[in-house]
Amino acid sequence: MTDYKSKIYEAAKAVLPELEKGDVAPADAFCDYCVPCFKFAKVYRKSPMVIAQEAAAKLKVDGMTVEALNGYLNFTIAREAVVADVFSSKPGEYKPLSDKTVCIDYSSVNIAKPFHIGHLMTTVIGGALYKMYRALGAYVVGINHLGDFGTQFGGLISAFRRWGSDEKLKERGLDELLELYVRYNKEAENDEEIAKEARAWSNKIESGDPYAVGLFERFKSITLEQAKKVYDRLNIEFDSYLGESFYVDKVAPVEDKLKAKNLLKISDGAEIVELENSEESGEKMPPALIRRSDGASLYIARDLAAAYYRHENYGFDKCLYVVASHQALHFKQLFKVLDLLGEPWAKDMVHVSYGMVSVEGMALSTRHGNVLFLNDVLNAAVEKALTIIEERNPALNDKATVAESVGVGAVVFDALYDGRLKDKNFSLQDALNFDGETGPYVQYTYARCKSVLAKAGKSGGKFDNKELTDDAAYEVAKLIADFDDVVYNAAVKYEPSFVSRRLVKICQAFNRFYNADRIMCGGSLQSARLALTSRVAETLKYGLSLILLDAPERM
Ligand code: ARG
């Protein structure tokens, strides 16, 4: 992949010494890159038109034409140069982040709560970022910061002892836990006794009482077993499952640091860090609550301990938290406290936030048991995918496997198609539209490439890059030539949608090419078109893997 921007910058700087790299701007309708000359008018005491004309006359950039138009220098990359870029390296060979370490905190499920549709976004955005950073060469640590600490687990033990049984737990697993949790919440509202009992159990977990801890560990493994089934379906991986409970005894050293900096205040018996006067923007932030008056540490305290742990153990360049936007204040407070503590790496912490998900208008909540399990949504998508595949391609082998890839892929792709901050209303119907901007559409186009290549038999014949400069082929080449750049931008802006959107564009261009240019036309032209098709297939497969989708060879 050629870095055209740098190439243009270096050549143009020789004739316009005041040029800055940011002045070289990407494509508009007239060209691929341009340099507006308006800001040089004062320096050279000439009109921008004249400056552009004089510069254009002197400038020569390899593989590009330069023209002056209305005070702009317009650079158009020669089509052959773009085509050459397509074949100069394979997708995924670009490793600009190989000296970087990135921690990604994502999915971070809560014990004894179902894996519901609300976890979809954190899981797939985090999972996709994980793949992208790794593909770009970074050392990545995927962290599932389990919600495995809190008084609710005391409640669960209490509920289990009152209304549950070993047999039921064995038989019904997470369903049983969820039911117990819902019942506990309902009854504790009016029954002070249950709440008291729950607190006692929660203290026992904390003090390491073997019975309480044993029961809790069982709840934990039931939850994780369920979650791991979903992770397998989504192609998600983690390197660490260290949850909140791991950090409980690591809060005290953080308190010591806070005390040493005189940041810890006592308010009504609770430990707090004041933040409101330290916010430069003038925005008021409520204090961070570190420890309650009853001695219990709070969520943010455990996150502070976790941040130190990650910094000490992984030495990250970036630590990402893929968490819903409603926790924005929490992360602002967290980063601010680290900043007040004088940690220079506080600036490397990023809250990768995202909008709300709803499914065709349904409300989603766990407290009242009104939840939509992610697994059920995936099953429904797979079932629908199977029906569509049976209609479209009844002779296909292994339909069930393909339907799993297509159905699950449709849900994931849909979740990753819009910018992450946008609220989403999910519709199975739309996500599974084979002709829409969807996962199945991309997968289908990949399978089409593979079938073209399979029918052609041998490929690899010689050709001239010029043979791929007609409009239809060139449109495809252009979208593939800078694919690595798209992946890089997606990673550093935490926007997997850059990749999914580009994949759809590649497919649209490929399908136009497929209809406009006969591929099996013989001679070196056929070799050229097959080579392009093969590169499209490789790029689609690679791109799909980055956003967690399988690429079935046949559909
Ligand atoms: N378990 C939390 C929740 O479901 C998310 C944890 C996010 N990660 C973190 N380090 N706070 O709300």
Coordinates of C-alpha atoms and ligand atoms in Angstrom, one line a residue:
M1 CA 0.0 0.0 0.0
T2 CA 1.5 3.3 -1.1
D3 CA 1.2 6.2 1.3
Y4 CA 0.1 8.7 -1.3
K5 CA -0.4 11.5 1.2
S6 CA 3.2 11.4 2.3
K7 CA 4.4 11.1 -1.2
I8 CA 2.4 14.2 -2.3
Y9 CA 3.4 16.1 0.8
E10 CA 7.1 15.5 0.2
A11 CA 7.0 16.4 -3.5
A12 CA 4.8 19.5 -2.9
K13 CA 6.8 20.8 0.0
A14 CA 9.8 21.2 -2.3
V15 CA 7.9 23.9 -4.2
L16 CA 5.7 25.2 -1.4
P17 CA 8.0 25.3 1.7
E18 CA 5.1 26.5 4.0
L19 CA 3.1 23.3 3.3
E20 CA 2.0 21.2 6.3
K21 CA 1.1 17.6 6.1
G22 CA -2.5 18.3 7.1
D23 CA -2.9 20.5 4.0
V24 CA -3.0 17.5 1.8
A25 CA -6.6 16.5 1.8
P26 CA -8.2 13.3 0.5
A27 CA -10.5 12.9 -2.5
D28 CA -13.3 14.9 -3.8
A29 CA -15.1 14.6 -7.1
F30 CA -12.2 16.1 -9.2
C31 CA -9.3 14.2 -7.9
D32 CA -7.9 11.7 -5.4
Y33 CA -6.0 14.3 -3.2
C34 CA -5.8 18.0 -3.3
V35 CA -3.9 20.9 -1.7
P36 CA -5.8 24.2 -1.3
C37 CA -3.4 27.1 -1.9
F38 CA -5.4 29.9 -0.3
K39 CA -3.4 30.0 2.8
F40 CA -0.2 30.7 0.8
A41 CA -1.6 33.9 -0.8
K42 CA -0.4 36.1 2.0
V43 CA 3.1 34.6 2.2
Y44 CA 3.8 34.8 -1.6
R45 CA 1.7 37.9 -2.3
K46 CA 0.1 36.2 -5.2
S47 CA -3.4 34.9 -5.9
P48 CA -4.1 31.2 -5.0
M49 CA -4.9 30.6 -8.6
V50 CA -1.4 31.7 -9.7
I51 CA 0.3 29.9 -6.9
A52 CA -1.5 26.6 -7.8
Q53 CA -0.6 27.1 -11.5
E54 CA 3.1 27.8 -10.8
A55 CA 3.4 24.9 -8.4
A56 CA 1.7 22.5 -10.8
A57 CA 4.1 23.4 -13.6
K58 CA 7.1 22.6 -11.4
L59 CA 5.7 19.5 -9.6
K60 CA 6.3 15.9 -10.7
V61 CA 5.0 13.0 -8.6
D62 CA 5.5 9.5 -9.6
G63 CA 2.3 7.7 -10.7
M64 CA 0.2 10.8 -10.4
T65 CA -1.0 13.7 -12.5
V66 CA -1.0 17.2 -11.1
E67 CA -3.4 19.9 -12.2
A68 CA -4.2 23.4 -11.0
L69 CA -7.9 24.3 -10.7
N70 CA -9.4 27.3 -9.0
G71 CA -6.6 27.7 -6.4
Y72 CA -6.3 24.0 -5.7
L73 CA -3.6 21.6 -6.7
N74 CA -5.3 18.4 -7.7
F75 CA -3.5 15.1 -7.7
T76 CA -4.9 12.1 -9.5
I77 CA -3.3 8.8 -9.0
A78 CA -2.7 6.8 -12.2
R79 CA -5.1 3.9 -12.3
E80 CA -2.2 1.5 -13.0
A81 CA -0.5 2.6 -9.8
V82 CA -3.6 1.8 -7.8
V83 CA -3.9 -1.6 -9.4
A84 CA -0.2 -2.2 -8.7
D85 CA -0.9 -1.4 -5.0
V86 CA -3.6 -4.1 -5.0
F87 CA -1.0 -6.7 -5.9
S88 CA 2.0 -5.4 -4.0
S89 CA 1.0 -7.0 -0.7
K90 CA -1.5 -9.3 0.8
P91 CA -4.3 -8.0 3.0
G92 CA -3.2 -8.1 6.7
E93 CA 0.5 -7.8 6.1
Y94 CA 0.6 -4.3 7.3
K95 CA 1.8 -4.2 11.0
P96 CA 2.1 -0.6 12.1
L97 CA 1.3 -1.4 15.8
S98 CA 3.8 -4.2 16.4
D99 CA 5.5 -2.3 19.3
K100 CA 2.2 -1.5 21.1
T101 CA 0.3 -3.2 23.9
V102 CA -3.4 -2.7 24.2
C103 CA -5.7 -3.8 27.0
I104 CA -9.4 -4.2 26.0
D105 CA -12.0 -4.6 28.7
Y106 CA -15.2 -5.9 27.0
S107 CA -18.3 -8.0 27.5
S108 CA -17.5 -8.0 31.3
V109 CA -20.6 -10.0 32.2
N110 CA -22.2 -10.2 35.6
I111 CA -22.4 -13.4 37.5
A112 CA -25.8 -15.0 37.8
K113 CA -27.2 -12.7 35.2
P114 CA -28.2 -13.9 31.8
F115 CA -26.2 -13.0 28.7
H116 CA -28.9 -10.8 27.2
I117 CA -29.1 -8.7 24.1
G118 CA -27.8 -5.7 26.1
H119 CA -24.3 -7.4 26.1
L120 CA -24.2 -7.7 22.4
M121 CA -22.6 -4.3 21.6
T122 CA -19.8 -4.5 24.2
T123 CA -19.0 -8.0 23.2
V124 CA -18.8 -7.5 19.5
I125 CA -17.2 -4.1 19.4
G126 CA -14.6 -5.2 21.9
G127 CA -14.2 -8.5 20.1
A128 CA -13.7 -6.8 16.7
L129 CA -11.2 -4.3 18.2
Y130 CA -9.3 -7.2 19.7
K131 CA -9.0 -8.9 16.2
M132 CA -8.1 -5.6 14.5
Y133 CA -5.4 -4.6 16.9
R134 CA -3.9 -8.0 16.8
A135 CA -4.0 -8.0 13.0
L136 CA -2.1 -4.7 13.0
G137 CA 0.6 -6.3 15.1
A138 CA -0.2 -5.1 18.6
Y139 CA 0.1 -7.2 21.7
V140 CA -3.5 -7.4 22.9
V141 CA -5.0 -8.4 26.2
G142 CA -8.7 -9.2 26.1
I143 CA -10.2 -8.8 29.5
N144 CA -13.6 -10.0 30.8
H145 CA -13.8 -7.9 33.9
L146 CA -16.4 -10.1 35.6
G147 CA -19.1 -8.5 37.7
D148 CA -18.5 -11.1 40.5
F149 CA -18.6 -9.0 43.6
G150 CA -21.5 -7.3 45.4
T151 CA -24.3 -7.7 47.9
Q152 CA -26.6 -9.2 45.3
F153 CA -24.6 -12.5 45.6
G154 CA -25.6 -12.7 49.2
G155 CA -29.1 -12.2 48.1
L156 CA -28.7 -15.1 45.6
I157 CA -27.4 -17.4 48.3
S158 CA -30.3 -16.4 50.5
A159 CA -32.8 -17.0 47.7
F160 CA -31.1 -20.4 46.8
R161 CA -31.4 -21.6 50.4
R162 CA -35.0 -20.4 50.8
W163 CA -36.5 -21.5 47.4
G164 CA -33.9 -23.3 45.4
S165 CA -32.3 -26.8 45.5
D166 CA -29.3 -28.6 44.1
E167 CA -31.4 -30.6 41.7
K168 CA -33.1 -27.6 40.2
L169 CA -29.8 -25.8 39.9
K170 CA -28.2 -28.7 38.1
E171 CA -31.2 -29.1 35.8
R172 CA -32.0 -25.5 35.0
G173 CA -28.6 -23.7 35.4
L174 CA -28.7 -20.0 34.7
D175 CA -32.5 -20.0 34.3
E176 CA -32.8 -21.1 37.9
L177 CA -30.3 -18.4 39.0
L178 CA -32.2 -15.8 37.1
E179 CA -35.5 -16.8 38.6
L180 CA -34.0 -16.8 42.1
Y181 CA -32.5 -13.4 41.5
V182 CA -35.8 -11.9 40.3
R183 CA -37.7 -13.4 43.2
Y184 CA -35.1 -12.2 45.7
N185 CA -35.4 -8.6 44.3
K186 CA -39.2 -8.7 44.5
E187 CA -39.4 -10.1 48.0
A188 CA -36.6 -8.1 49.5
E189 CA -38.5 -4.9 48.6
N190 CA -41.0 -5.5 51.4
D191 CA -39.1 -7.9 53.6
E192 CA -36.3 -6.3 55.7
E193 CA -35.4 -9.8 57.0
I194 CA -34.4 -11.2 53.7
A195 CA -32.2 -8.2 52.9
K196 CA -30.5 -8.6 56.3
E197 CA -29.9 -12.2 55.7
A198 CA -28.5 -11.4 52.3
R199 CA -26.0 -9.0 53.7
A200 CA -24.9 -11.6 56.2
W201 CA -24.2 -14.0 53.3
S202 CA -22.4 -11.4 51.3
N203 CA -20.1 -10.8 54.3
K204 CA -19.5 -14.5 54.5
I205 CA -18.4 -14.6 50.9
E206 CA -16.1 -11.8 51.5
S207 CA -14.6 -13.3 54.6
G208 CA -14.0 -16.5 52.8
D209 CA -16.5 -18.8 54.5
P210 CA -16.1 -22.1 52.5
Y211 CA -19.8 -22.8 52.2
A212 CA -20.7 -19.4 50.9
V213 CA -17.7 -19.2 48.6
G214 CA -18.3 -22.7 47.3
L215 CA -21.9 -21.8 46.4
F216 CA -20.8 -18.6 44.8
E217 CA -18.1 -20.4 42.7
R218 CA -20.8 -22.7 41.5
F219 CA -23.0 -19.7 40.4
K220 CA -19.9 -18.3 38.7
S221 CA -19.1 -21.4 36.7
I222 CA -22.7 -21.8 35.6
T223 CA -22.7 -18.3 34.3
L224 CA -19.4 -18.6 32.6
E225 CA -20.3 -21.9 31.0
Q226 CA -23.3 -20.2 29.4
A227 CA -21.3 -17.1 28.4
K228 CA -18.6 -19.2 26.8
K229 CA -21.2 -20.9 24.6
V230 CA -22.1 -17.5 23.2
Y231 CA -18.5 -16.4 22.9
D232 CA -17.8 -19.5 20.8
R233 CA -20.6 -18.7 18.5
L234 CA -19.4 -15.1 18.1
N235 CA -15.7 -16.0 17.6
I236 CA -14.8 -14.0 20.7
E237 CA -11.7 -14.7 22.8
F238 CA -10.3 -13.4 26.1
D239 CA -7.0 -13.6 27.7
S240 CA -8.2 -12.8 31.2
Y241 CA -11.3 -13.4 33.3
L242 CA -10.1 -11.5 36.4
G243 CA -13.2 -10.0 37.8
E244 CA -14.1 -7.4 40.4
S245 CA -13.7 -9.8 43.3
F246 CA -10.0 -10.2 42.4
Y247 CA -9.5 -6.5 43.1
V248 CA -11.2 -6.3 46.5
D249 CA -8.0 -6.6 48.5
K250 CA -6.1 -4.4 46.1
V251 CA -8.2 -1.3 46.9
A252 CA -6.2 -0.6 50.1
P253 CA -2.9 0.2 48.3
V254 CA -4.9 2.6 46.1
E255 CA -6.3 4.3 49.2
D256 CA -2.7 4.7 50.5
K257 CA -1.8 6.4 47.3
L258 CA -4.8 8.7 47.6
K259 CA -4.0 9.5 51.2
A260 CA -0.4 10.2 50.3
K261 CA -1.6 12.9 47.9
N262 CA -4.1 14.1 50.3
L263 CA -7.0 13.3 48.0
L264 CA -9.0 11.0 50.3
K265 CA -11.8 12.9 52.2
I266 CA -14.3 11.5 54.7
S267 CA -17.8 12.5 54.2
D268 CA -20.6 11.1 56.4
G269 CA -18.2 8.3 57.3
A270 CA -17.6 7.4 53.6
E271 CA -14.3 7.8 51.7
I272 CA -14.6 10.1 48.7
V273 CA -12.4 11.9 46.3
E274 CA -13.6 15.4 45.4
L275 CA -13.6 16.0 41.7
E276 CA -15.8 19.1 41.1
N277 CA -13.1 21.7 41.4
S278 CA -10.6 19.9 39.4
E279 CA -12.5 19.7 36.1
E280 CA -10.8 22.3 33.8
S281 CA -13.9 22.5 31.6
G282 CA -15.8 23.9 34.5
E283 CA -18.2 21.0 34.3
K284 CA -19.1 19.7 37.8
M285 CA -18.4 16.1 38.6
P286 CA -19.8 14.5 41.7
P287 CA -17.2 13.0 44.0
A288 CA -15.9 9.5 43.4
L289 CA -17.1 7.2 46.2
I290 CA -14.3 4.9 47.2
R291 CA -15.6 3.2 50.3
R292 CA -19.0 3.2 52.0
S293 CA -19.3 4.0 55.7
D294 CA -20.0 0.2 56.4
G295 CA -16.5 -0.5 55.0
A296 CA -17.6 -1.9 51.6
S297 CA -15.5 -0.8 48.6
L298 CA -17.3 0.6 45.5
Y299 CA -17.3 -0.2 41.8
I300 CA -14.9 2.7 41.0
A301 CA -12.5 1.7 43.8
R302 CA -12.2 -1.8 42.2
D303 CA -11.7 -0.2 38.8
L304 CA -8.9 2.0 40.2
A305 CA -7.2 -1.1 41.5
A306 CA -7.8 -2.9 38.2
A307 CA -6.2 0.0 36.3
Y308 CA -3.1 -0.1 38.4
Y309 CA -3.0 -3.9 38.1
R310 CA -3.2 -3.7 34.3
H311 CA -0.6 -0.9 34.1
E312 CA 1.8 -2.8 36.3
N313 CA 1.3 -6.2 34.6
Y314 CA 0.9 -5.3 31.0
G315 CA 2.5 -1.9 30.6
F316 CA -0.2 -0.9 28.2
D317 CA 0.0 1.9 25.6
K318 CA -3.8 2.1 25.6
C319 CA -6.4 0.7 28.0
L320 CA -9.9 0.5 26.4
Y321 CA -13.2 0.1 28.2
V322 CA -16.0 -1.0 25.8
V323 CA -18.9 -0.1 28.0
A324 CA -22.4 1.5 27.3
S325 CA -22.7 5.2 27.3
H326 CA -24.7 5.3 30.5
Q327 CA -21.4 4.6 32.4
A328 CA -19.8 7.7 30.9
L329 CA -19.6 9.5 34.2
H330 CA -18.1 6.5 35.9
F331 CA -15.2 6.5 33.5
K332 CA -14.7 10.2 33.5
Q333 CA -14.4 10.0 37.3
L334 CA -12.1 7.0 37.1
F335 CA -9.7 8.7 34.6
K336 CA -9.8 11.9 36.6
V337 CA -8.9 10.3 39.8
L338 CA -5.9 8.6 38.1
D339 CA -5.0 12.0 36.7
L340 CA -5.2 13.6 40.2
L341 CA -2.9 10.8 41.4
G342 CA -0.4 12.1 38.9
E343 CA -0.4 9.0 36.7
P344 CA 0.8 10.0 33.3
W345 CA -0.9 7.0 31.7
A346 CA -4.3 8.3 32.8
K347 CA -4.4 9.9 29.3
D348 CA -4.1 6.4 27.7
M349 CA -7.4 5.2 29.2
V350 CA -10.3 5.4 26.8
H351 CA -14.0 4.8 27.4
V352 CA -15.2 3.3 24.1
S353 CA -18.9 4.0 24.5
Y354 CA -21.9 2.9 22.4
G355 CA -25.6 3.6 22.1
M356 CA -28.6 1.6 23.3
V357 CA -29.9 -1.5 21.6
S358 CA -33.6 -2.4 21.3
V359 CA -35.1 -5.3 19.4
E360 CA -38.1 -4.3 17.3
G361 CA -39.3 -2.0 20.1
M362 CA -39.0 -4.5 23.0
A363 CA -37.7 -3.1 26.3
L364 CA -34.9 -5.0 27.9
S365 CA -34.3 -5.3 31.6
T366 CA -33.0 -8.0 34.0
R367 CA -34.5 -6.9 37.2
H368 CA -38.0 -7.9 36.2
G369 CA -37.1 -11.0 34.3
N370 CA -38.2 -9.4 31.1
V371 CA -35.1 -10.2 29.1
L372 CA -34.2 -11.2 25.6
F373 CA -31.3 -13.8 25.8
L374 CA -28.6 -13.2 23.2
N375 CA -28.5 -16.9 22.5
D376 CA -32.2 -16.9 21.7
V377 CA -31.8 -14.0 19.3
L378 CA -28.9 -15.9 17.6
N379 CA -31.0 -19.0 17.4
A380 CA -33.9 -17.1 15.8
A381 CA -31.5 -15.6 13.2
V382 CA -30.0 -19.0 12.4
E383 CA -33.4 -20.6 11.9
K384 CA -34.4 -17.8 9.6
A385 CA -31.1 -18.1 7.7
L386 CA -31.7 -21.8 7.2
T387 CA -35.1 -21.2 5.7
I388 CA -33.6 -18.6 3.3
I389 CA -30.7 -20.9 2.3
E390 CA -33.1 -23.8 1.7
E391 CA -35.0 -21.6 -0.7
R392 CA -32.1 -20.2 -2.5
N393 CA -29.8 -23.2 -2.7
P394 CA -31.6 -26.5 -1.8
A395 CA -28.7 -28.6 -3.1
L396 CA -26.1 -27.0 -0.7
N397 CA -24.1 -29.4 1.5
D398 CA -23.9 -28.8 5.2
K399 CA -26.7 -26.3 5.3
A400 CA -26.8 -26.2 9.1
T401 CA -23.2 -25.1 9.4
V402 CA -23.7 -22.4 6.8
A403 CA -26.9 -21.2 8.4
E404 CA -25.1 -20.9 11.8
S405 CA -22.4 -18.7 10.1
V406 CA -24.9 -16.7 8.2
G407 CA -27.5 -16.2 11.0
V408 CA -25.0 -15.3 13.7
G409 CA -23.0 -13.3 11.2
A410 CA -26.1 -11.3 10.3
V411 CA -26.7 -10.2 13.9
V412 CA -23.0 -9.3 14.5
F413 CA -22.6 -7.5 11.2
D414 CA -25.8 -5.5 11.9
A415 CA -24.5 -4.5 15.3
L416 CA -21.2 -3.3 13.8
Y417 CA -22.6 -1.5 10.7
D418 CA -23.6 1.9 12.2
G419 CA -21.3 4.2 14.1
R420 CA -21.1 2.8 17.6
L421 CA -22.6 5.8 19.3
K422 CA -25.9 5.6 17.4
D423 CA -28.9 3.9 19.2
K424 CA -29.9 0.8 17.4
N425 CA -33.2 -0.8 16.8
F426 CA -32.5 -4.3 15.7
S427 CA -34.6 -6.1 13.1
L428 CA -33.9 -9.7 12.1
Q429 CA -35.7 -9.2 8.8
D430 CA -33.3 -6.4 7.8
A431 CA -30.2 -8.0 9.1
L432 CA -30.8 -11.1 7.0
N433 CA -31.6 -9.4 3.8
F434 CA -29.2 -11.0 1.3
D435 CA -29.4 -8.0 -1.0
G436 CA -29.1 -5.3 1.6
E437 CA -26.0 -3.8 3.3
T438 CA -25.7 -6.9 5.5
G439 CA -23.4 -9.7 6.7
P440 CA -25.1 -12.3 4.4
Y441 CA -24.6 -10.0 1.4
V442 CA -20.9 -9.8 2.1
Q443 CA -20.7 -13.5 2.8
Y444 CA -22.6 -14.3 -0.4
T445 CA -20.3 -12.1 -2.5
Y446 CA -17.3 -13.9 -1.0
A447 CA -18.9 -17.3 -1.9
R448 CA -19.6 -15.9 -5.4
C449 CA -15.9 -15.0 -5.8
K450 CA -14.9 -18.5 -4.6
S451 CA -17.2 -20.1 -7.1
V452 CA -15.9 -18.0 -10.0
L453 CA -12.4 -19.0 -9.0
A454 CA -13.3 -22.7 -8.6
K455 CA -15.0 -22.8 -12.0
A456 CA -12.0 -21.1 -13.7
G457 CA -9.7 -23.8 -12.4
K458 CA -6.2 -22.7 -12.6
S459 CA -5.2 -19.0 -12.2
G460 CA -2.0 -17.1 -11.9
G461 CA -1.3 -16.4 -15.6
K462 CA 0.6 -13.2 -16.5
F463 CA -1.2 -10.0 -17.1
D464 CA -0.6 -6.2 -17.3
N465 CA -2.0 -3.9 -14.6
K466 CA -3.4 -1.8 -17.4
E467 CA -5.9 -4.5 -18.1
L468 CA -7.7 -3.6 -14.8
T469 CA -8.0 0.1 -15.4
D470 CA -11.5 0.1 -17.0
D471 CA -14.1 1.8 -14.8
A472 CA -15.6 -1.4 -13.3
A473 CA -12.4 -3.1 -12.4
Y474 CA -10.7 0.1 -11.2
E475 CA -13.6 0.9 -8.8
V476 CA -12.9 -2.5 -7.2
A477 CA -9.1 -2.0 -7.2
K478 CA -9.4 1.4 -5.6
L479 CA -11.5 0.0 -2.6
I480 CA -9.0 -2.8 -2.0
A481 CA -5.7 -0.8 -2.5
D482 CA -6.1 1.0 0.8
F483 CA -8.0 -1.6 2.8
D484 CA -5.2 -1.8 5.4
D485 CA -5.6 1.9 6.0
V486 CA -9.3 1.4 6.7
V487 CA -8.5 -1.3 9.2
Y488 CA -5.9 1.0 10.9
N489 CA -8.4 3.9 11.1
A490 CA -11.1 1.6 12.4
A491 CA -8.8 0.4 15.2
V492 CA -7.4 3.8 16.3
K493 CA -10.9 5.4 16.2
Y494 CA -12.4 2.4 17.8
E495 CA -15.0 2.1 15.0
P496 CA -15.3 -1.4 13.6
S497 CA -18.1 0.1 11.3
F498 CA -15.3 1.5 9.1
V499 CA -14.5 -2.0 8.2
S500 CA -18.0 -3.3 7.7
R501 CA -18.9 -0.3 5.6
R502 CA -15.9 -0.8 3.4
L503 CA -16.7 -4.5 2.9
V504 CA -20.1 -3.6 1.6
K505 CA -18.7 -1.1 -0.8
I506 CA -16.2 -3.6 -2.1
C507 CA -19.0 -6.1 -2.6
Q508 CA -21.1 -3.6 -4.5
A509 CA -18.2 -2.7 -6.7
F510 CA -17.3 -6.3 -7.3
N511 CA -20.9 -7.2 -8.2
R512 CA -20.9 -4.3 -10.7
F513 CA -17.6 -5.6 -12.1
Y514 CA -18.9 -9.1 -12.3
N515 CA -21.9 -7.9 -14.3
A516 CA -20.0 -5.5 -16.5
D517 CA -16.8 -7.3 -17.3
R518 CA -17.0 -10.9 -18.5
I519 CA -14.4 -12.7 -16.4
M520 CA -13.9 -15.8 -18.4
C521 CA -12.9 -13.9 -21.6
G522 CA -9.7 -15.7 -22.3
G523 CA -6.1 -14.6 -22.6
S524 CA -4.2 -12.3 -20.2
L525 CA -7.4 -10.2 -19.6
Q526 CA -9.0 -13.3 -18.0
S527 CA -5.9 -13.8 -15.9
A528 CA -6.1 -10.1 -14.8
R529 CA -9.8 -10.4 -13.9
L530 CA -9.3 -13.7 -12.0
A531 CA -6.4 -12.2 -10.1
L532 CA -8.6 -9.3 -9.1
T533 CA -11.4 -11.6 -8.1
S534 CA -8.9 -13.6 -6.0
R535 CA -7.8 -10.5 -4.2
V536 CA -11.4 -9.5 -3.5
A537 CA -12.0 -12.9 -2.0
E538 CA -8.9 -12.6 0.2
T539 CA -9.8 -9.1 1.3
L540 CA -13.4 -10.1 2.1
K541 CA -12.4 -13.1 4.1
Y542 CA -9.8 -11.1 6.1
G543 CA -12.2 -8.3 6.6
L544 CA -15.0 -10.6 7.8
S545 CA -12.7 -12.3 10.2
L546 CA -11.8 -8.9 11.7
I547 CA -15.5 -8.2 12.5
L548 CA -16.0 -11.8 13.8
L549 CA -17.8 -13.3 10.8
D550 CA -17.1 -16.7 9.2
A551 CA -16.7 -16.8 5.5
P552 CA -18.4 -19.9 4.1
E553 CA -17.0 -21.0 0.8
R554 CA -20.4 -21.9 -0.6
M555 CA -23.8 -20.5 0.2
Ligands
ARG1 N1 -20.0 -5.6 34.6 C1 -20.3 -4.2 34.3 C2 -21.7 -4.0 33.8 O1 -22.3 -4.9 33.3 C3 -19.4 -3.7 33.2 C4 -18.0 -3.6 33.6 C5 -17.2 -2.8 32.7 N2 -15.8 -2.8 32.9 C6 -15.2 -2.1 33.9 N3 -13.9 -2.2 34.1 N4 -15.9 -1.3 34.7 O2 -22.2 -2.9 33.9

